[in-house]
C-alpha cells in the first residue's frame, strides 16, 4: 500500500541565497533517510519560496517490509554434550533469544554447522517513522547563521510559524521547531493572508496558486524570465539577465509581476557597467540594451504583488533607482577629478596581506615581473611598467569602493579619461581576466602579461606564508588563480616556462618571505593539478595528460599542442600496438640499466628484423627533426605510427636477453634509440588504449 506525503515548513522571509539551496538539501536529506529506512517512493517535487520550503513525495510506501532475521549462536559441535544434552553455551544462547531450545534451528555453512535463531522482524509504519526523519533532515541543513525566536531553544534560518505534514489525508502530528504540525498553511502575505487547509500532496501546488503563491521555484523562475523578455521585446530591447540575479529575484517573490520603468537619459553618461551594477546589486532589477548592445534608459523590476495601481509601484521604483544611479554618477564625477596616477601613493596605505605588504608593494613586484615578461611577449617596456604601476589604483576610487565587482573596469575608464595610452587602459581591465572558469581571456598581450604577473605573485606569496588551500577552504581563491595561470600560459605561444615564472616571482619578494626548498615544486604541482582538472573538464582522459606531462610540464602552450596531437594519435590503428611495445621496451631497459648502454653498432646486428628496425629508426630520426623544430606533433606522431610493422616483427623474431652480452647490449641500445623516438612527444607507454 502507498500514499502521497506532503511536508511544508513556513517561516519569515528567508535570505534570498538560501531559499532554493535549503529546500533542495532538505529534500535530499529526507530522501536519503527514506532510502536508509528501506521505504520505497515514486515521484518527488521540491517547492521553495521566500516564506516556505516544502517537499511532496508521491506513492510513498505505507510501511517497511517485514524482514527475516537470523541470529547465529554456538557451533553445532559445541551445542550438545556426548549424551546429546544441551550445553551451557546452547542454553545461554536460547535464553538470550528469549525462547526454548526447541525453537532454535541448525544451518549448514562452508565453515561448519551452527545453531541459529530465525525470526521475522515486523516493519514499522511509515507514519510513525516520518516525524523523526523530518526532524533529522531539518537538523542536518547547513544554516550558516541560525536564528532563535521567542523563549524556546529552537533554531532555524528564520523564525518558524507553521508546519504542514500530511500522509494521504491524515495529519501526522509532531512538534517541529516549536510548532505543532497540522494541515493549515498560509498563502501570499498580502493577497491571501488567511489560513489555507491543505487537502493532500496532489492538491498542494494548485491550492498554493489559488492563494497567490507559485510554490515551484523552477516554474516561478521561468515565469519571471518570460515576463521580463516579453516586456523587453515590447520596446525592441534585450534584458540583461545573469543567472545569479534571476535566481535571486525568484527567491524574493511568490507572485511575480514584472514592470517596466525608466530613468533619466543623463545617467547614460556614466559607464554602463556602473549603472548595471547599481541596478543589479542594489535594486535587483534587469537592465535593458538595444540591438547594438547600448544601455537604454529603462529597467524592469519584478514586484511581489499584483497592484491595482501599477503606475504607483513603477513611480516608487523609479524614485529609488534615481537615488541609486545618482550615487553612481556622483562617484564617477568625483573620481574623475583626481587622476588615477594620484592614487599610487595611497596604495602604500592599503594592506594586500599582512605578511606580504601593501598594494604598492604588490604593484612593484608585478612591475618587476612585467619587465621580465616584456621581451618574451614583445611588449613595450614603458607600457608594461605603467600598467603595473596603475594596476591597483582604482581600488582606492569611490566607484570601486561601492561596487567592488567593477575593479579593473573603472581603472580602464579613468585611465582613458586621464589620457593614458589606450593599450595601458585596456590592460587595467584585462588584468582580472579570466574572472571565472569559463570567462574570456585577455585579448591583448599586455593584458595577458599583467593578469599572469599578478596571479603568479599572489600564488607565490600566499604559498610562502603557509596559507595554501586546505580541503574546501580556499580564502584567497588560489585554485581559481592557478586555473587562470594554466589558461593564460596555454594561450600564449611565447616560451614562458612555469618553473621560471615561479622562480622570478620568488626573487622579487626578496627578504619579505622565507623561501623553503620545496616551495617551487609544491606550487608547480598545485598549478599542474588545475591543468589536469582543466583538461578532464574538456573530456580528456587522465592517461593522455599524464603521457604528455611526462615529456613537457613547463611550457604549457607546447604541452597543449602535444596533447592535441596525441588525441589524434590514439585513434590510429597502430597506437595500441606501439603503446604496448613501448611498455615492453621500458621494462627491458629498466632491468638492464639504460645508463650503461652505448650507441648501436651496426656490425653486431645479426637478425633481419633487427636490421629492418635499425634502418627504420634512422630514417624516421632524420625525418622528425624538422617536425620537432616546427612543433608539428601531429605529423610527427603519424610518422612514428609507421614503426609498428618493424617493431612488431622485431619482438616476434628477435630475442633481446641472449647469453652473448655484447649482442644483448647492442639490442638494448637499439631499443633505447626506439624509446627516444616513441617517447619524444609523449610517454605513450602510459596510454590506456582499448
XYZ file of C-alpha atoms in Angstrom, residues 21 56 141 267 390 548 634:
7
model
C 19.542 25.530 -1.506
C 5.868 16.296 -1.929
C 20.588 21.557 6.992
C 22.673 58.964 -16.347
C 48.378 51.831 -12.207
C 52.279 14.446 -22.253
C 50.546 15.608 -35.368
